[in-house]
GROMACS .gro file of C-alpha atoms in nm:
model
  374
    1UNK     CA    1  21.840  31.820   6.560
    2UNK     CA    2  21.986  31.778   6.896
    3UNK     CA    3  22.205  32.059   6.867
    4UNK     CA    4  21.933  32.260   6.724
    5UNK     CA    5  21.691  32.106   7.012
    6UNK     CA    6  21.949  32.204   7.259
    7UNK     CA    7  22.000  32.540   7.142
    8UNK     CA    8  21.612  32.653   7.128
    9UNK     CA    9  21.576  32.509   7.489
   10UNK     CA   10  21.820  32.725   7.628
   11UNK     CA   11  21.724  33.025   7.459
   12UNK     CA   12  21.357  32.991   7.587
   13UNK     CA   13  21.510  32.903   7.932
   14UNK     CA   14  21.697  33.235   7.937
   15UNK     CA   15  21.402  33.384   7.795
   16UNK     CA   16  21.172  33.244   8.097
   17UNK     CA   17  21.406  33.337   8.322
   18UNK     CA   18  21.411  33.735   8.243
   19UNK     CA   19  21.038  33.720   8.220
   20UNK     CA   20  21.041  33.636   8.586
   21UNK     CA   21  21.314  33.858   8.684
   22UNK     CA   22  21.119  34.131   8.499
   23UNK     CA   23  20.791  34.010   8.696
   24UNK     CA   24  20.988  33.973   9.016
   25UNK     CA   25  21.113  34.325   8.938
   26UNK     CA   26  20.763  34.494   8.856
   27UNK     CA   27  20.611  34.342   9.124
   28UNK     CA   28  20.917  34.432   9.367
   29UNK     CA   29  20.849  34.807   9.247
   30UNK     CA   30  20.457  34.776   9.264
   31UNK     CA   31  20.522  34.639   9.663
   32UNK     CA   32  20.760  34.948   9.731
   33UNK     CA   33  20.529  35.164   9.537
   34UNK     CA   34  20.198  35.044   9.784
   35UNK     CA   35  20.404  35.055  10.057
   36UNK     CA   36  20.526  35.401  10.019
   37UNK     CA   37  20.160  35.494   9.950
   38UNK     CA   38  20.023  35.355  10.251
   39UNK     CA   39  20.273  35.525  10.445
   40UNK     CA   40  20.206  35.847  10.280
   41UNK     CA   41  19.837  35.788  10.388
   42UNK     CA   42  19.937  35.665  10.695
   43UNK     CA   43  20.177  35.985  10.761
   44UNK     CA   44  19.868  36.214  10.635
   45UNK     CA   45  19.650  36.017  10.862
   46UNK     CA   46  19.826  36.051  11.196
   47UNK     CA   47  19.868  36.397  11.109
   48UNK     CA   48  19.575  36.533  11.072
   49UNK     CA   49  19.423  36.319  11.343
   50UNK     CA   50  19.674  36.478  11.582
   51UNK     CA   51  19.552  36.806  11.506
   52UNK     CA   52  19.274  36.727  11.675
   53UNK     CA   53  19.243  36.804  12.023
   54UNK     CA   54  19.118  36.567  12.284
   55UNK     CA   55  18.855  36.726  12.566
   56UNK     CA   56  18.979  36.453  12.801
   57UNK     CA   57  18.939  36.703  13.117
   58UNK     CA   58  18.513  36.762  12.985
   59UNK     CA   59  18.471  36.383  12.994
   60UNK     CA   60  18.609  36.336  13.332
   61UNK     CA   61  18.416  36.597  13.503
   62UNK     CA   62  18.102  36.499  13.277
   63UNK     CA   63  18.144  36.109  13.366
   64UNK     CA   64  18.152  36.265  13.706
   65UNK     CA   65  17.812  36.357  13.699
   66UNK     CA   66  17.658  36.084  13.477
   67UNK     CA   67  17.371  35.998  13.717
   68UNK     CA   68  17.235  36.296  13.686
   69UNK     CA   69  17.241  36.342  13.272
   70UNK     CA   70  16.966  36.305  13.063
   71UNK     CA   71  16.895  35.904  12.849
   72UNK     CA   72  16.920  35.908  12.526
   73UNK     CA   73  16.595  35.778  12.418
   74UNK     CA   74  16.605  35.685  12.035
   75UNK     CA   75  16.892  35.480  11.948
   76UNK     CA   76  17.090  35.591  11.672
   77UNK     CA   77  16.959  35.944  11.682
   78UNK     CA   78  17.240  36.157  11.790
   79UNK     CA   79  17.306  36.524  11.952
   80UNK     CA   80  17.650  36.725  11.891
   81UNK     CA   81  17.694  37.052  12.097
   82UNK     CA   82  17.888  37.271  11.881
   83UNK     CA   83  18.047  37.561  12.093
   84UNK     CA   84  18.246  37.849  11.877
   85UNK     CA   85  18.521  37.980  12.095
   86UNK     CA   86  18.786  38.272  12.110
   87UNK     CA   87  18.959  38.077  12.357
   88UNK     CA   88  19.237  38.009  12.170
   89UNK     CA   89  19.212  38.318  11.874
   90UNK     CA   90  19.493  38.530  12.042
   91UNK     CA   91  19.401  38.941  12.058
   92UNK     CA   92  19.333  38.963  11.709
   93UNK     CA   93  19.032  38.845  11.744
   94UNK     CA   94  18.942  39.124  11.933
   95UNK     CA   95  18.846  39.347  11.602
   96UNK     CA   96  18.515  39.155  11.546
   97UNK     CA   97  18.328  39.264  11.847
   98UNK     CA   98  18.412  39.385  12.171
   99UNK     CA   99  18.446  39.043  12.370
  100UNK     CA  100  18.743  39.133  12.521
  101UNK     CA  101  18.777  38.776  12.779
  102UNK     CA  102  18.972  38.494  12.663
  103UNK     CA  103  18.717  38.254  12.695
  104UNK     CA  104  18.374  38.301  12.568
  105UNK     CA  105  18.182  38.158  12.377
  106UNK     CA  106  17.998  38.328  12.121
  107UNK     CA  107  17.794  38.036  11.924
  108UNK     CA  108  17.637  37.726  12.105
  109UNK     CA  109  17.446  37.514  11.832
  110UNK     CA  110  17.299  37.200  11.920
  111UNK     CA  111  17.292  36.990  11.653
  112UNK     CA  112  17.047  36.687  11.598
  113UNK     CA  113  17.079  36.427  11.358
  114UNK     CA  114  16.795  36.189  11.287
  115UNK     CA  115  16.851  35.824  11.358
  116UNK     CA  116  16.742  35.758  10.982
  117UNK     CA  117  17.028  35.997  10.887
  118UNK     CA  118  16.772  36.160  10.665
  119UNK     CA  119  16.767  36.519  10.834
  120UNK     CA  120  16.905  36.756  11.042
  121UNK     CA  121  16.794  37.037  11.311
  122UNK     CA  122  17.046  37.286  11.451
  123UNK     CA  123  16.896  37.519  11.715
  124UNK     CA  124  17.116  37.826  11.818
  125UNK     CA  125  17.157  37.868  12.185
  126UNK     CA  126  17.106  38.296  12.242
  127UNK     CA  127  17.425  38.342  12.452
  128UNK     CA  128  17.229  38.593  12.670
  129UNK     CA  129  16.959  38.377  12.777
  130UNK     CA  130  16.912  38.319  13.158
  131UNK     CA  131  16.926  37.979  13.249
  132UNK     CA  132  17.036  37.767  13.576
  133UNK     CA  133  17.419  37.736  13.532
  134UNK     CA  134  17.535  37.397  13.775
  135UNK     CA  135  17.815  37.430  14.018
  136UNK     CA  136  18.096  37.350  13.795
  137UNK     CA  137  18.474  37.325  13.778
  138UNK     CA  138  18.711  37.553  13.682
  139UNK     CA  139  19.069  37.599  13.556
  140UNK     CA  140  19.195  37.730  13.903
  141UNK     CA  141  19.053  37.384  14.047
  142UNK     CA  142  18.769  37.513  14.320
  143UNK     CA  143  18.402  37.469  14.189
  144UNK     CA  144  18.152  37.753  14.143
  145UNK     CA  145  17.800  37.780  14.284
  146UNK     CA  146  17.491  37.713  14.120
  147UNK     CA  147  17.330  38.025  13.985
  148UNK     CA  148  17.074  38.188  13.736
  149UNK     CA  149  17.252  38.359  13.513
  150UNK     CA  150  17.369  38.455  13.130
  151UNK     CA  151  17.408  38.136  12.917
  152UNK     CA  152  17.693  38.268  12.814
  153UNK     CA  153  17.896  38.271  13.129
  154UNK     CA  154  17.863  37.854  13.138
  155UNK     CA  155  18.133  37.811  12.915
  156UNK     CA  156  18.377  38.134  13.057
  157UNK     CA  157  18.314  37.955  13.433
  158UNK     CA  158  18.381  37.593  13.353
  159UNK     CA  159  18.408  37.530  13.005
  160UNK     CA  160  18.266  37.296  12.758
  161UNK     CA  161  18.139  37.019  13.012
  162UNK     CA  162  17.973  37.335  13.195
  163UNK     CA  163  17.777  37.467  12.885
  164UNK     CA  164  17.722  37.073  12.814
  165UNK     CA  165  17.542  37.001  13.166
  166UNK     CA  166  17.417  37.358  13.145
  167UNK     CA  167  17.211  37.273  12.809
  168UNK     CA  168  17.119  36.914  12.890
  169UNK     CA  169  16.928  37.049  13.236
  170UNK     CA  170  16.789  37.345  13.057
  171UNK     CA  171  16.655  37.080  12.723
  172UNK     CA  172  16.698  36.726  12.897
  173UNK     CA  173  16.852  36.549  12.573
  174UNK     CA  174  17.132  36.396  12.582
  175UNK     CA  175  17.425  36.549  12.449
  176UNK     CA  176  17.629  36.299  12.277
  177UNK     CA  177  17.921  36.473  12.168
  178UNK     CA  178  18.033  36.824  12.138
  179UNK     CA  179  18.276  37.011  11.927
  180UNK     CA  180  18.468  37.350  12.041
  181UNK     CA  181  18.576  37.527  11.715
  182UNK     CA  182  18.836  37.794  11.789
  183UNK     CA  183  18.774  38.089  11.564
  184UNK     CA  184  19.122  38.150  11.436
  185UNK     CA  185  19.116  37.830  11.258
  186UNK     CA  186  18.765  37.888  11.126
  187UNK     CA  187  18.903  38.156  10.876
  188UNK     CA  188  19.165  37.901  10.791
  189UNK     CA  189  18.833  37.651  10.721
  190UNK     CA  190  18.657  37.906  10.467
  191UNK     CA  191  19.003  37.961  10.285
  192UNK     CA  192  19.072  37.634  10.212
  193UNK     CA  193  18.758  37.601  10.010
  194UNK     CA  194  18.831  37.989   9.835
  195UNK     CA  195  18.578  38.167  10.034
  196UNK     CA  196  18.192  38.133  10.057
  197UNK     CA  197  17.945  38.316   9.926
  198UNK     CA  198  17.643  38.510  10.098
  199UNK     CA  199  17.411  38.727   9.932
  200UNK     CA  200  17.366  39.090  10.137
  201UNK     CA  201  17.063  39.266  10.141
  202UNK     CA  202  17.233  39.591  10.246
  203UNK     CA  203  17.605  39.696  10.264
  204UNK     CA  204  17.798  39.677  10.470
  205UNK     CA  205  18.076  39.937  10.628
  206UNK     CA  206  18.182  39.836  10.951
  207UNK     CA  207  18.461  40.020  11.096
  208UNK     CA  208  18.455  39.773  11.432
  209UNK     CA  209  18.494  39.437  11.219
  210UNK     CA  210  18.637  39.630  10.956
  211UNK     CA  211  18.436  39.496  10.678
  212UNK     CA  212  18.336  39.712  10.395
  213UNK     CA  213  18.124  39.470  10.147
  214UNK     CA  214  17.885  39.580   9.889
  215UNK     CA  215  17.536  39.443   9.884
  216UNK     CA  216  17.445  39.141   9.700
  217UNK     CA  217  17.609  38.823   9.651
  218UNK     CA  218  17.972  38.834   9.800
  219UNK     CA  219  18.235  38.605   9.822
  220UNK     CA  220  18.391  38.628  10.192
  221UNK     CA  221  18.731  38.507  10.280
  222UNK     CA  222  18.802  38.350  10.576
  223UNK     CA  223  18.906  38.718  10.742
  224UNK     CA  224  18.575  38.841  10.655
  225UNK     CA  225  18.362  38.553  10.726
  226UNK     CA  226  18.512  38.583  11.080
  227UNK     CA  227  18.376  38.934  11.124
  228UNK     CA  228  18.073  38.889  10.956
  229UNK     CA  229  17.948  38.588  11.216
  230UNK     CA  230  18.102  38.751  11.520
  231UNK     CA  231  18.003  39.102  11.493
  232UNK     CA  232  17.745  39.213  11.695
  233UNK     CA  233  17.687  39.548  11.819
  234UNK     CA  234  17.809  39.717  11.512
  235UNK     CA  235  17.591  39.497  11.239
  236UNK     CA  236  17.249  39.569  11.183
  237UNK     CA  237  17.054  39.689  11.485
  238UNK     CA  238  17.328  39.515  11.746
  239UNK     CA  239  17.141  39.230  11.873
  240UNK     CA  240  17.212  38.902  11.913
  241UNK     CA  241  16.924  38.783  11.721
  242UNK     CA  242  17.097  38.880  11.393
  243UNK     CA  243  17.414  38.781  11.525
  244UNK     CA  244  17.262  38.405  11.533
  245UNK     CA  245  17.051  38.472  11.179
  246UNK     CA  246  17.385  38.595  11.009
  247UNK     CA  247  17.564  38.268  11.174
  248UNK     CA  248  17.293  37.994  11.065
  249UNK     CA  249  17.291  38.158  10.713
  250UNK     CA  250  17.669  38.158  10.646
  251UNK     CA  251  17.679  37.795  10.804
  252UNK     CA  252  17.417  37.693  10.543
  253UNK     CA  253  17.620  37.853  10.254
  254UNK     CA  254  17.900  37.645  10.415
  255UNK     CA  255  17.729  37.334  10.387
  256UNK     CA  256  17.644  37.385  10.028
  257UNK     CA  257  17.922  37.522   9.918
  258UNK     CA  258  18.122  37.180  10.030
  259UNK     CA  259  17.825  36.999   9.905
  260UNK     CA  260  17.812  37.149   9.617
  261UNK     CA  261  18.154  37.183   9.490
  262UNK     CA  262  18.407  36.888   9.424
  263UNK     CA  263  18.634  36.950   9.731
  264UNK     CA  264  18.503  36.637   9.885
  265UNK     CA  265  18.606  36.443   9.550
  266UNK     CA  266  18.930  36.619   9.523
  267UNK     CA  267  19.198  36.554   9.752
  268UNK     CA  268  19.418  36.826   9.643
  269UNK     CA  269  19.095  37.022   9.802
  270UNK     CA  270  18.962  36.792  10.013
  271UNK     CA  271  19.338  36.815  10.223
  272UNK     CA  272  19.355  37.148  10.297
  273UNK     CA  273  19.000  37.167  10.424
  274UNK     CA  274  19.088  36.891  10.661
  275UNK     CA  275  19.359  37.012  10.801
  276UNK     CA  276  19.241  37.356  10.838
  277UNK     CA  277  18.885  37.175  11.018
  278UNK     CA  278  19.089  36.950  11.275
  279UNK     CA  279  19.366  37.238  11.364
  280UNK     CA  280  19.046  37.439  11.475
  281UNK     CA  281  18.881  37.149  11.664
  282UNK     CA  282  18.870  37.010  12.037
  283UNK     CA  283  18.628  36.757  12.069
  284UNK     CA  284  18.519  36.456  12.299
  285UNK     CA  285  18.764  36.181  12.298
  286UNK     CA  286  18.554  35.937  12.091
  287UNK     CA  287  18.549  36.193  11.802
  288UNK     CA  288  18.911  36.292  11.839
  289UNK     CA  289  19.059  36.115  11.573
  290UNK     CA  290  18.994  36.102  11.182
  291UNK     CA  291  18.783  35.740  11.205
  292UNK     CA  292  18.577  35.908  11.510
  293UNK     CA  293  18.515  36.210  11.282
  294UNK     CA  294  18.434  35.973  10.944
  295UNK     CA  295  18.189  35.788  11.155
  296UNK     CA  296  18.041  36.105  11.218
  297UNK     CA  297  18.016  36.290  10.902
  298UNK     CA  298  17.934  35.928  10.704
  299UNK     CA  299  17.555  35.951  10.786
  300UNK     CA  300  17.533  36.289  10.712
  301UNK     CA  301  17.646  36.290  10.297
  302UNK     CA  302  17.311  36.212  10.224
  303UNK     CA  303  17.122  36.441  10.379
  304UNK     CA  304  16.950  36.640  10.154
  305UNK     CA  305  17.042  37.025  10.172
  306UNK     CA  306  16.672  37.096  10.213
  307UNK     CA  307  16.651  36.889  10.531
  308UNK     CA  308  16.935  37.087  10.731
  309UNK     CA  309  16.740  37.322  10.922
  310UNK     CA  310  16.872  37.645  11.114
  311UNK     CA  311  16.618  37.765  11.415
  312UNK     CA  312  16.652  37.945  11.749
  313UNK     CA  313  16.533  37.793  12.072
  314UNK     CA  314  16.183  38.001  12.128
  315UNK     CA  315  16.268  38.292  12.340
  316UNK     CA  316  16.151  38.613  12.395
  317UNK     CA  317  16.302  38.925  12.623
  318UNK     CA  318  16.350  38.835  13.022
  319UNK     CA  319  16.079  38.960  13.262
  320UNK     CA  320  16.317  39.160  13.465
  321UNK     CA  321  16.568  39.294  13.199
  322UNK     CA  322  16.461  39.374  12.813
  323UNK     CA  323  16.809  39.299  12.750
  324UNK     CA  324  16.809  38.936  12.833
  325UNK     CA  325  16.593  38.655  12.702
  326UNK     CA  326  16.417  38.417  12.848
  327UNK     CA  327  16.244  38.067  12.676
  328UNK     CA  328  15.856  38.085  12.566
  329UNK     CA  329  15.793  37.797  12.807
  330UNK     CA  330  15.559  37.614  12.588
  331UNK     CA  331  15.685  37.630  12.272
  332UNK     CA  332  16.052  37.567  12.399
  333UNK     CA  333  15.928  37.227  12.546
  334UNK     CA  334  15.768  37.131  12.238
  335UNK     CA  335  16.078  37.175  12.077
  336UNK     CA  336  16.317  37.003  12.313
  337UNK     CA  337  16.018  36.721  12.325
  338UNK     CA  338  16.035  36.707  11.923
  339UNK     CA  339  16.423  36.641  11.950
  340UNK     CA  340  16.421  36.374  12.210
  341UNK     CA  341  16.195  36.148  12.043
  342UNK     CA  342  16.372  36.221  11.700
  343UNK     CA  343  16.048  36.340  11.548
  344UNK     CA  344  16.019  36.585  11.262
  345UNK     CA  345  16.053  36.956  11.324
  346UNK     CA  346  15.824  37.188  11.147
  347UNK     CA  347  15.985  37.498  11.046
  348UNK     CA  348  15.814  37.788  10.893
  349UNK     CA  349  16.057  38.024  10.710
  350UNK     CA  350  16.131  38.336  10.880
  351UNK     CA  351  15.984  38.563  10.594
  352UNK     CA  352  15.698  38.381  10.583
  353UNK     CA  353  15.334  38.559  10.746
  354UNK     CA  354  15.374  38.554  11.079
  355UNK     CA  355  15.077  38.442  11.318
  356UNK     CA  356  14.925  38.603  11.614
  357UNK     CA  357  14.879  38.238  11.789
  358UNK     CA  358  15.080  38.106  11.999
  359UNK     CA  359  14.983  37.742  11.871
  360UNK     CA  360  15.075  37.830  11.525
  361UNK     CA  361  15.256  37.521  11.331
  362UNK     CA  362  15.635  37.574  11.266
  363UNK     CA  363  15.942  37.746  11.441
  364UNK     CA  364  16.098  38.016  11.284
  365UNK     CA  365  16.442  37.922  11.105
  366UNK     CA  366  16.569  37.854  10.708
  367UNK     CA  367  16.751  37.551  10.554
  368UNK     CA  368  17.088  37.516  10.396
  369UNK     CA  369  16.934  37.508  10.054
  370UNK     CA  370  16.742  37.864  10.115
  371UNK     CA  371  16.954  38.197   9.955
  372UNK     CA  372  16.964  38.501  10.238
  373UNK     CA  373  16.865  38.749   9.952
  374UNK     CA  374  16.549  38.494   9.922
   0.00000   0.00000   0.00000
């Protein structure tokens, strides 16, 4: 019995023991196995949060003037300038319009969220409207004087905290952050999500931005989505006005198609669309990092598609040149008024019955939920 006791308590010793050798083991290999995933994440992390470019020379020259900027007067609402530049597109960009400086700025939306995180207005900035451009500084280090002048030439003279004090004297709201998109890595964007699709009401055969697209619903790559929101004088009748329509439709298509799709639940797709989106960005320090960005974009997932709103600042042709615009006065302040005290903006859609009074409810504009053949 002994012997027999003796021998069954060594054989379920030996027995324990590999159990906790195996368990020491598996849980050895699970610790490696987190670790090395962690790191991965970390690695993918600091990577694409490099990419990002920090505006550090904006905020100095915009803390520089903070006295004079606008209060933010609803907490939690927030305001993002978002500037499209060629800046850093190289002379290939050059095909899509005849913008032949290396540092304009075709697109200037300001973008308002709602402090409830429950909507959101974007308002297109016409780059030809005349407006009072600040002394600012530029890259040569001497500052330029005040003037009246293009819109436009805010951003080529000083850069984004130029156009940034340039918008918040022309609106007075607060411009919390801003985001320069470089063009060249918007194509990069719209690839890594295969393309969007717009519906065209007409074709299209466009030697300038050489685009030759049938009409109806197309599916542009990121070469041709480029030259269908930066074309100007050789799409449609040549104005800016359709420019900026063309622009806030293909950015609502954008939206949905993210939305809409499973990229942001696939990180196979989800990775490539990141690191295509932060390559192409300089932003304001705080938002110049993945966690600064995630903050960001967090409120807006919940924002229904029907309450992103696309609209252009009230404006109608300058007094002293057809070719220019200046704001309708009234209507403009309402607007700006609206967005300062985060209160809802009607808009009517743009192919709706227009009205003869200039106290008609709504601004003209469309939603990321409305199709462009609609």
């Amino acid at each position: 019995m002994t012997d027999a006791g003796g021998a069954t308590a060594t054989g379920d010793g030996i027995a324990r023991r590999r159990r906790r050798r195996w368990i020491r083991g598996t849980a050895l290999v699970a610790g490696l196995l987190a670790v090395g995933t962690l790191a991965c994440g970390w690695v993918v992390y600091d990577r694409l949060s490099d990419n990002i470019t920090p505006d550090e020379a904006a905020a100095a020259e915009l803390a520089r003037y903070e006295r004079e900027r606008p209060t933010a007067l609803v907490r939690d609402a927030q305001n993002i300038l978002l500037i499209g530049s060629d800046t850093r597109a190289g002379d290939g960009n050059r095909r899509y319009g005849k913008d032949l400086g290396t540092e304009r700025s075709d697109t200037t939306i300001l973008l308002h969220l709602a402090a409830d995180r429950r909507s959101a207005t974007a308002v297109s900035i016409p780059r030809d409207l005349m407006v009072h451009v600040p002394s600012c500084l530029r890259n040569d280090g001497r500052r330029s004087e005040p003037s009246f002048t293009l819109f436009n030439s805010a951003f080529e003279v000083g850069g984004s905290a130029c156009t940034i004090r340039t918008v918040e004297k022309l609106t007075d709201i607060r411009i919390d952050h801003h985001v320069v998109v470089d063009f060249s890595g918007f194509k990069d964007m719209v690839d890594s999500i295969d393309g969007v699709q717009v519906c065209l009401k007409e074709p299209i055969n466009d030697k300038a931005a050489k685009l030759r697209l049938p009409a109806g619903r197309v599916t542009l790559d990121g070469e041709q989505a480029l030259g269908y929101v930066r074309a100007r004088k050789s799409l449609g009748n040549g104005s800016d006005t359709e420019r900026m329509e063309r622009q806030q439709l293909f950015l609502g298509a954008l939206v949905g198609k993210v939305r809409g799709s499973d990229v942001l639940l696939n990180p196979a797709k989800l990775y490539p669309l990141l690191d295509a989106a932060t390559s192409a960005l300089t932003t304001d320090p705080e938002l110049a990092s993945l966690r600064g960005l995630y903050q960001l974009v967090r409120g807006l997932r919940d924002i229904p598609t029907e309450q992103v709103q696309f609209l252009t600042v009230p404006r109608e042709p300058y007094v002293y040149d057809s070719n220019r615009d200046q704001l309708v006065e009234g209507r403009a302040d309402t607007l700006f008024a609206l967005l300062r005290a985060d209160r809802p903006v009607p808009v009517t859609k743009k192919n709706a019955p227009s009205s003869d009074s200039s106290e008609a409810p709504g601004f003209r504009g469309n939603t990321a939920a409305e199709d462009s053949c609609g």
